[in-house]
Coordinates of N, CA and C in Angstrom, one line a residue:
M1088 N 0.8 -1.2 0.0 CA 0.0 0.0 0.0 C 0.9 1.2 0.0
L1089 N 0.4 2.3 -0.6 CA 1.1 3.6 -0.6 C 1.1 4.2 0.8
A1090 N 2.3 4.7 1.2 CA 2.5 5.3 2.5 C 1.5 6.3 2.8
G1091 N 0.8 6.2 3.9 CA -0.1 7.3 4.4 C -1.5 7.3 3.7
M1092 N -1.7 6.3 2.8 CA -3.0 6.3 2.0 C -3.8 5.1 2.5
T1093 N -5.0 5.4 2.8 CA -5.9 4.3 3.2 C -6.6 3.8 1.9
P1094 N -7.1 2.6 2.0 CA -7.7 2.0 0.8 C -8.9 2.8 0.3
V1095 N -9.5 3.5 1.2 CA -10.6 4.4 0.7 C -10.1 5.5 -0.1
R1096 N -9.0 6.1 0.4 CA -8.4 7.3 -0.4 C -7.9 6.8 -1.7
I1097 N -7.3 5.6 -1.8 CA -6.8 5.1 -3.1 C -7.9 4.9 -4.0
A1098 N -9.0 4.3 -3.5 CA -10.2 4.0 -4.3 C -10.8 5.4 -4.8
A1099 N -10.8 6.4 -3.9 CA -11.4 7.7 -4.3 C -10.5 8.3 -5.3
G1100 N -9.2 8.2 -5.2 CA -8.3 8.8 -6.2 C -8.5 8.1 -7.6
I1101 N -8.6 6.8 -7.6 CA -8.8 6.1 -8.9 C -10.1 6.5 -9.5
A1102 N -11.2 6.6 -8.6 CA -12.5 7.0 -9.1 C -12.4 8.4 -9.7
A1103 N -11.7 9.3 -9.1 CA -11.6 10.7 -9.6 C -10.9 10.7 -10.9
L1104 N -9.8 9.9 -11.1 CA -9.1 9.8 -12.4 C -10.0 9.3 -13.5
V1105 N -10.8 8.3 -13.2 CA -11.7 7.7 -14.1 C -12.8 8.7 -14.5
I1106 N -13.3 9.4 -13.5 CA -14.4 10.4 -13.8 C -13.8 11.5 -14.7
L1107 N -12.6 12.0 -14.3 CA -12.0 13.1 -15.0 C -11.7 12.7 -16.4
G1108 N -11.2 11.5 -16.5 CA -10.8 11.0 -17.9 C -12.1 10.8 -18.8
G1109 N -13.2 10.5 -18.1 CA -14.4 10.4 -18.9 C -15.0 11.7 -19.3
C1110 N -14.7 12.8 -18.6 CA -15.2 14.1 -19.0 C -14.4 14.7 -20.1
S1111 N -13.2 14.3 -20.3 CA -12.4 14.9 -21.4 C -12.9 14.3 -22.7
S1112 N -12.8 15.1 -23.7 CA -13.2 14.5 -25.0 C -11.9 14.3 -25.9
P1113 N -12.0 13.3 -26.7 CA -10.8 13.0 -27.5 C -10.6 14.2 -28.5
A1114 N -9.4 14.3 -29.0 CA -9.0 15.4 -29.9 C -9.9 15.3 -31.1
A1115 N -10.4 16.4 -31.6 CA -11.2 16.4 -32.8 C -10.4 16.0 -34.0
P1116 N -11.0 15.2 -34.9 CA -10.3 14.7 -36.0 C -9.9 16.0 -36.9
E1117 N -8.8 15.9 -37.6 CA -8.4 17.0 -38.5 C -9.5 17.1 -39.6
Q1118 N -9.9 18.4 -39.8 CA -10.9 18.7 -40.8 C -10.2 18.9 -42.1
K1119 N -10.6 18.2 -43.1 CA -10.1 18.4 -44.5 C -11.1 19.0 -45.4
V1120 N -10.6 20.0 -46.1 CA -11.5 20.8 -46.9 C -10.9 20.7 -48.3
A1121 N -11.8 20.4 -49.3 CA -11.4 20.4 -50.7 C -11.1 21.8 -51.1
T1122 N -9.9 22.0 -51.9 CA -9.6 23.3 -52.4 C -9.3 23.2 -53.9
L1123 N -9.4 24.3 -54.5 CA -9.1 24.3 -55.9 C -7.8 25.1 -56.1
Q1124 N -6.8 24.4 -56.7 CA -5.5 25.0 -56.9 C -5.6 25.7 -58.2
T1125 N -5.3 27.0 -58.2 CA -5.3 27.8 -59.4 C -4.0 28.6 -59.7
S1126 N -3.1 28.7 -58.7 CA -2.0 29.6 -58.9 C -0.8 28.8 -59.5
S1127 N -0.7 27.6 -59.5 CA 0.4 26.8 -59.9 C 0.3 26.4 -61.4
A1128 N 1.3 26.8 -62.2 CA 1.2 26.5 -63.6 C 1.4 25.0 -63.8
A1129 N 2.0 24.3 -62.9 CA 2.3 22.9 -63.0 C 1.4 22.1 -62.0
A1130 N 0.2 22.5 -61.9 CA -0.8 21.8 -61.0 C -0.8 20.3 -61.3
P1131 N -1.0 19.5 -60.3 CA -1.1 18.0 -60.6 C -2.4 17.7 -61.4
P1132 N -2.3 16.6 -62.1 CA -3.5 16.3 -62.9 C -4.7 16.0 -62.1
A1133 N -5.9 16.2 -62.7 CA -7.1 16.1 -62.0 C -7.5 14.6 -61.9
A1134 N -6.8 13.7 -62.6 CA -7.1 12.3 -62.5 C -5.8 11.6 -62.4
P1135 N -5.8 10.3 -62.0 CA -4.6 9.6 -61.8 C -3.8 9.5 -63.2
P1136 N -2.5 9.6 -63.1 CA -1.8 9.5 -64.4 C -1.8 8.0 -64.9
S1137 N -1.6 7.8 -66.2 CA -1.7 6.5 -66.7 C -0.4 5.7 -66.5
A1138 N 0.7 6.4 -66.2 CA 2.0 5.7 -66.0 C 2.8 6.5 -64.9
P1139 N 3.7 5.8 -64.2 CA 4.5 6.5 -63.2 C 5.2 7.7 -63.7
A1140 N 5.8 7.7 -64.9 CA 6.5 8.8 -65.4 C 5.6 10.0 -65.7
E1141 N 4.3 9.7 -65.9 CA 3.3 10.8 -66.1 C 3.1 11.6 -64.9
A1142 N 3.3 11.0 -63.7 CA 3.0 11.8 -62.5 C 3.9 13.0 -62.3
A1143 N 5.0 13.0 -62.9 CA 5.9 14.2 -62.8 C 5.7 15.2 -63.9
R1144 N 4.9 14.9 -64.9 CA 4.7 15.8 -66.1 C 3.8 16.9 -65.7
P1145 N 4.1 18.1 -66.1 CA 3.1 19.2 -65.9 C 1.9 19.1 -66.8
R1146 N 0.8 19.7 -66.3 CA -0.4 19.6 -67.1 C -0.9 21.0 -67.5
L1147 N -1.2 21.1 -68.8 CA -1.8 22.4 -69.2 C -3.2 22.5 -68.6
R1148 N -3.7 23.7 -68.4 CA -5.1 23.9 -68.0 C -5.8 24.8 -68.9
L1149 N -7.1 24.7 -69.0 CA -7.8 25.6 -69.9 C -7.8 27.1 -69.4
D1150 N -7.6 27.3 -68.1 CA -7.6 28.6 -67.5 C -6.2 29.2 -67.5
M1151 N -5.2 28.6 -68.1 CA -3.8 29.1 -68.0 C -3.7 30.4 -68.9
T1152 N -2.8 31.3 -68.4 CA -2.5 32.4 -69.2 C -1.4 32.0 -70.3
P1153 N -1.3 32.7 -71.3 CA -0.3 32.4 -72.3 C 1.1 32.4 -71.7
D1154 N 1.4 33.3 -70.7 CA 2.7 33.2 -70.1 C 2.9 32.0 -69.3
E1155 N 1.9 31.5 -68.6 CA 2.1 30.2 -67.8 C 2.3 29.1 -68.8
E1156 N 1.6 29.0 -69.9 CA 1.8 28.0 -70.9 C 3.2 28.0 -71.5
D1157 N 3.6 29.3 -71.8 CA 5.0 29.4 -72.4 C 6.1 29.0 -71.4
Q1158 N 5.9 29.2 -70.1 CA 6.8 28.7 -69.1 C 7.0 27.2 -69.2
L1159 N 5.9 26.5 -69.3 CA 6.0 25.0 -69.4 C 6.7 24.6 -70.6
Y1160 N 6.4 25.2 -71.7 CA 7.0 24.8 -73.0 C 8.4 25.2 -73.1
T1161 N 8.8 26.3 -72.4 CA 10.2 26.8 -72.4 C 11.0 25.8 -71.6
A1162 N 10.5 25.3 -70.5 CA 11.2 24.3 -69.7 C 11.5 23.1 -70.5
Y1163 N 10.5 22.7 -71.3 CA 10.6 21.5 -72.1 C 11.7 21.7 -73.2
S1164 N 11.6 22.9 -73.9 CA 12.5 23.2 -74.9 C 14.0 23.3 -74.4
N1165 N 14.1 23.9 -73.2 CA 15.4 24.0 -72.6 C 16.0 22.6 -72.3
C1166 N 15.2 21.7 -71.8 CA 15.6 20.4 -71.5 C 16.1 19.7 -72.8
M1167 N 15.3 19.8 -73.8 CA 15.6 19.2 -75.1 C 17.0 19.8 -75.6
A1168 N 17.2 21.1 -75.5 CA 18.5 21.7 -75.9 C 19.6 21.2 -75.0
D1169 N 19.4 21.0 -73.7 CA 20.4 20.5 -72.8 C 20.8 19.1 -73.2
H1170 N 19.9 18.4 -73.9 CA 20.2 17.0 -74.3 C 20.6 17.0 -75.8
G1171 N 21.0 18.1 -76.3 CA 21.6 18.1 -77.7 C 20.6 18.4 -78.8
F1172 N 19.4 18.7 -78.6 CA 18.4 18.9 -79.7 C 17.8 20.3 -79.6
R1173 N 18.1 21.1 -80.6 CA 17.6 22.4 -80.7 C 16.8 22.5 -82.0
K1174 N 15.6 23.0 -81.9 CA 14.8 23.2 -83.2 C 15.4 24.4 -83.9
G1175 N 15.3 24.4 -85.2 CA 15.8 25.5 -86.0 C 16.8 25.1 -87.0
P1176 N 17.4 26.1 -87.7 CA 18.3 25.7 -88.7 C 19.5 24.9 -88.2
G1177 N 19.9 23.9 -88.9 CA 21.0 23.1 -88.5 C 20.7 22.1 -87.4
M1178 N 19.4 21.8 -87.1 CA 19.1 20.9 -86.0 C 19.6 19.5 -86.3
D1179 N 20.0 18.8 -85.3 CA 20.6 17.5 -85.5 C 19.4 16.5 -85.1
M1180 N 18.8 16.0 -86.1 CA 17.6 15.1 -85.9 C 18.0 13.8 -85.3
S1181 N 19.3 13.4 -85.4 CA 19.7 12.1 -84.7 C 19.7 12.2 -83.2
K1182 N 19.6 13.4 -82.7 CA 19.6 13.5 -81.2 C 18.1 13.7 -80.7
E1183 N 17.2 13.8 -81.6 CA 15.8 14.1 -81.2 C 15.2 13.0 -80.3
A1184 N 15.3 11.7 -80.7 CA 14.7 10.6 -79.9 C 15.3 10.5 -78.5
A1185 N 16.6 10.7 -78.4 CA 17.2 10.6 -77.0 C 16.8 11.7 -76.2
A1186 N 16.7 13.0 -76.8 CA 16.3 14.1 -76.0 C 14.9 14.0 -75.6
T1187 N 14.0 13.6 -76.5 CA 12.6 13.4 -76.2 C 12.4 12.4 -75.1
A1188 N 13.1 11.3 -75.1 CA 13.0 10.4 -74.0 C 13.5 10.9 -72.7
A1189 N 14.6 11.7 -72.7 CA 15.2 12.3 -71.5 C 14.3 13.4 -70.9
C1190 N 13.5 14.0 -71.8 CA 12.7 15.2 -71.3 C 11.3 14.9 -71.3
K1191 N 10.9 13.7 -71.4 CA 9.4 13.4 -71.4 C 8.7 13.9 -70.2
F1192 N 9.4 13.9 -69.0 CA 8.8 14.4 -67.8 C 8.6 15.9 -67.8
K1193 N 9.1 16.6 -68.7 CA 8.9 18.1 -68.8 C 7.9 18.4 -69.9
D1194 N 7.5 17.5 -70.8 CA 6.6 17.7 -71.9 C 5.2 17.8 -71.3
P1195 N 4.6 19.0 -71.4 CA 3.3 19.2 -70.8 C 2.2 18.3 -71.3
L1196 N 1.4 17.7 -70.4 CA 0.2 17.0 -70.8 C -0.9 18.0 -71.3
P1197 N -1.8 17.5 -72.1 CA -2.9 18.4 -72.5 C -3.8 18.7 -71.3
P1198 N -4.6 19.7 -71.5 CA -5.6 19.9 -70.4 C -6.5 18.6 -70.3
W1199 N -6.9 18.3 -69.0 CA -7.6 17.1 -68.8 C -8.8 16.9 -69.7
E1200 N -9.5 18.0 -70.0 CA -10.7 18.0 -70.8 C -10.4 17.4 -72.2
Y1201 N -9.2 17.5 -72.7 CA -8.8 17.0 -74.0 C -7.9 15.7 -73.9
D1202 N -7.5 15.3 -72.8 CA -6.6 14.2 -72.6 C -7.3 12.9 -73.0
T1203 N -6.6 12.1 -73.9 CA -7.2 10.8 -74.3 C -7.3 9.8 -73.1
A1204 N -6.6 10.1 -72.0 CA -6.7 9.2 -70.8 C -8.0 9.5 -70.1
N1205 N -8.6 10.6 -70.4 CA -9.9 11.0 -69.8 C -11.0 10.4 -70.6
P1206 N -11.9 9.5 -69.9 CA -12.9 8.8 -70.6 C -14.0 9.8 -71.2
Q1207 N -14.0 11.1 -70.7 CA -15.0 12.0 -71.2 C -14.4 13.0 -72.2
A1208 N -13.2 12.8 -72.6 CA -12.5 13.8 -73.6 C -13.2 13.8 -74.9
A1209 N -13.6 12.6 -75.4 CA -14.3 12.6 -76.7 C -15.6 13.4 -76.7
D1210 N -16.3 13.2 -75.5 CA -17.6 14.0 -75.3 C -17.3 15.5 -75.3
F1211 N -16.2 15.9 -74.6 CA -15.9 17.3 -74.6 C -15.6 17.8 -76.0
A1212 N -14.8 17.1 -76.8 CA -14.5 17.5 -78.2 C -15.8 17.6 -79.0
H1213 N -16.8 16.7 -78.8 CA -18.0 16.7 -79.5 C -18.8 18.0 -79.1
K1214 N -18.9 18.3 -77.8 CA -19.6 19.5 -77.3 C -18.9 20.7 -77.8
M1215 N -17.6 20.7 -78.0 CA -16.9 21.9 -78.5 C -17.3 22.1 -79.9
V1216 N -17.4 21.1 -80.7 CA -17.9 21.2 -82.1 C -19.3 21.8 -82.1
L1217 N -20.2 21.3 -81.3 CA -21.6 21.8 -81.2 C -21.6 23.3 -80.8
C1218 N -20.8 23.6 -79.8 CA -20.7 25.0 -79.4 C -20.2 25.9 -80.5
L1219 N -19.2 25.5 -81.2 CA -18.6 26.4 -82.2 C -19.7 26.5 -83.4
R1220 N -20.3 25.4 -83.7 CA -21.3 25.5 -84.8 C -22.5 26.4 -84.3
G1221 N -22.8 26.3 -83.1 CA -23.9 27.2 -82.5 C -23.5 28.7 -82.5
K1222 N -22.2 28.9 -82.6 CA -21.8 30.3 -82.7 C -21.4 30.8 -84.1
G1223 N -21.8 29.9 -85.1 CA -21.7 30.3 -86.5 C -20.4 29.8 -87.2
V1224 N -19.7 28.9 -86.6 CA -18.5 28.3 -87.3 C -19.1 27.2 -88.3
K1225 N -18.9 27.5 -89.5 CA -19.6 26.6 -90.5 C -18.8 25.2 -90.7
Y1226 N -17.5 25.3 -90.8 CA -16.8 24.0 -91.0 C -15.9 23.7 -89.8
V1227 N -16.4 22.8 -88.9 CA -15.7 22.4 -87.8 C -16.2 20.9 -87.5
E1228 N -15.2 20.1 -87.2 CA -15.5 18.7 -86.9 C -14.5 18.1 -85.9
E1229 N -14.8 17.0 -85.3 CA -13.9 16.3 -84.4 C -12.9 15.6 -85.2
S1230 N -11.6 15.6 -84.8 CA -10.6 14.9 -85.5 C -10.5 13.5 -84.8
P1231 N -10.3 12.5 -85.7 CA -10.2 11.1 -85.1 C -8.9 11.0 -84.3
V1232 N -9.0 10.3 -83.2 CA -7.9 10.0 -82.3 C -7.1 8.8 -82.9
K1233 N -5.8 9.0 -83.0 CA -5.0 7.9 -83.5 C -4.2 7.2 -82.4
P1234 N -3.9 6.0 -82.5 CA -3.1 5.4 -81.4 C -1.8 6.2 -81.1
G1235 N -1.6 6.4 -79.8 CA -0.4 7.2 -79.4 C -0.8 8.7 -79.2
D1236 N -1.9 9.1 -79.6 CA -2.3 10.5 -79.4 C -2.6 10.7 -77.9
E1237 N -2.2 11.8 -77.4 CA -2.4 12.2 -76.0 C -3.6 13.1 -75.9
R1238 N -4.0 13.7 -77.0 CA -5.0 14.7 -77.0 C -6.1 14.5 -78.0
T1239 N -7.4 14.8 -77.7 CA -8.4 14.9 -78.7 C -8.3 16.2 -79.3
S1240 N -8.9 16.4 -80.5 CA -8.8 17.7 -81.1 C -10.0 17.9 -82.1
I1241 N -10.1 19.1 -82.5 CA -11.1 19.4 -83.5 C -10.4 20.1 -84.7
A1242 N -11.1 20.0 -85.9 CA -10.5 20.5 -87.1 C -11.4 21.7 -87.6
L1243 N -10.8 22.8 -88.0 CA -11.5 23.9 -88.5 C -11.2 24.1 -90.0
G1244 N -12.2 24.5 -90.7 CA -12.0 24.9 -92.1 C -12.5 23.9 -93.1
G1245 N -12.6 22.6 -92.7 CA -13.1 21.6 -93.6 C -12.2 21.4 -94.8
A1246 N -12.6 20.6 -95.8 CA -11.8 20.2 -96.9 C -11.5 21.5 -97.8
Q1247 N -12.4 22.4 -97.7 CA -12.2 23.7 -98.5 C -11.2 24.6 -97.8
N1248 N -10.8 24.3 -96.6 CA -9.9 25.2 -95.8 C -10.5 26.6 -95.7
D1249 N -11.7 26.6 -95.3 CA -12.5 27.9 -95.2 C -11.9 28.8 -94.2
S1250 N -11.3 29.9 -94.7 CA -10.6 30.9 -93.8 C -11.5 31.5 -92.8
D1251 N -12.8 31.7 -93.1 CA -13.7 32.3 -92.2 C -14.0 31.4 -91.0
S1252 N -14.2 30.1 -91.3 CA -14.4 29.1 -90.3 C -13.1 29.0 -89.4
I1253 N -12.0 29.0 -90.0 CA -10.7 28.9 -89.2 C -10.6 30.1 -88.3
S1254 N -10.7 31.3 -88.8 CA -10.4 32.5 -87.9 C -11.5 32.6 -86.9
K1255 N -12.8 32.4 -87.3 CA -13.9 32.5 -86.3 C -13.7 31.4 -85.3
G1256 N -13.4 30.2 -85.7 CA -13.2 29.1 -84.7 C -12.1 29.3 -83.7
L1257 N -11.0 29.8 -84.2 CA -9.8 30.1 -83.3 C -10.2 31.2 -82.3
N1258 N -11.0 32.1 -82.7 CA -11.4 33.2 -81.8 C -12.4 32.7 -80.8
L1259 N -13.2 31.8 -81.2 CA -14.3 31.3 -80.3 C -14.0 30.1 -79.4
I1260 N -12.9 29.4 -79.7 CA -12.5 28.2 -78.9 C -12.4 28.5 -77.5
P1261 N -11.7 29.6 -77.1 CA -11.6 29.9 -75.6 C -13.0 30.1 -75.0
Q1262 N -13.8 30.8 -75.7 CA -15.2 31.1 -75.1 C -15.9 29.7 -74.9
C1263 N -15.9 28.9 -75.9 CA -16.6 27.6 -75.8 C -16.0 26.7 -74.7
E1264 N -14.6 26.7 -74.6 CA -14.0 25.9 -73.5 C -14.4 26.4 -72.2
K1265 N -14.5 27.7 -72.0 CA -14.9 28.3 -70.7 C -16.4 27.9 -70.4
E1266 N -17.2 28.0 -71.4 CA -18.6 27.7 -71.2 C -18.8 26.2 -70.8
L1267 N -18.1 25.3 -71.6 CA -18.2 23.9 -71.3 C -17.6 23.5 -70.0
S1268 N -16.5 24.1 -69.7 CA -15.8 23.7 -68.4 C -16.6 24.2 -67.2
A1269 N -17.5 25.2 -67.4 CA -18.4 25.7 -66.4 C -19.7 25.0 -66.3
G1270 N -19.8 23.9 -67.2 CA -21.0 23.1 -67.1 C -22.0 23.4 -68.2
G1271 N -21.7 24.2 -69.2 CA -22.7 24.6 -70.2 C -22.8 23.4 -71.2
N1272 N -23.8 23.4 -72.0 CA -24.1 22.4 -73.1 C -24.1 21.0 -72.5
K1273 N -24.7 20.7 -71.4 CA -24.7 19.4 -70.8 C -25.4 18.4 -71.7

């Protein structure tokens, strides 16, 4: 027995500890709040990448500024140059394959809305065509996706290479992308 403590006092002390322990509440679990990342030009993809190497690749976004997009492509071009391949006069095509392989991790992925890894990308391209036609672009169609393509796309101008459809379409694409990504044309 503890010196100077009667069994009643020991029992009372234990009871007090149990009561006090029962009154305290466990720590509240950490609250997690979903956030939208908008400030980083190299934001992680919205969906899981298809291969481990893809995890490190930057992704273009529909809401990127031209400067943000240029930064991503400049990093890729610089990597290619560091590996012996520079585009332009006198470029050494024999070094392209090795540089491309070495710099794959810097090659920007397309926006998720156009990425062939996205099961809804074909639907997005179809809605883009409908949106552009609805805005008066006469010759616009979906381009077929070929094996190895990372991006779905649309073609402007048709077989006649209609300059009005091309210029109008190029001007209206950002507007349609914005409308569709905001949930329009469901």
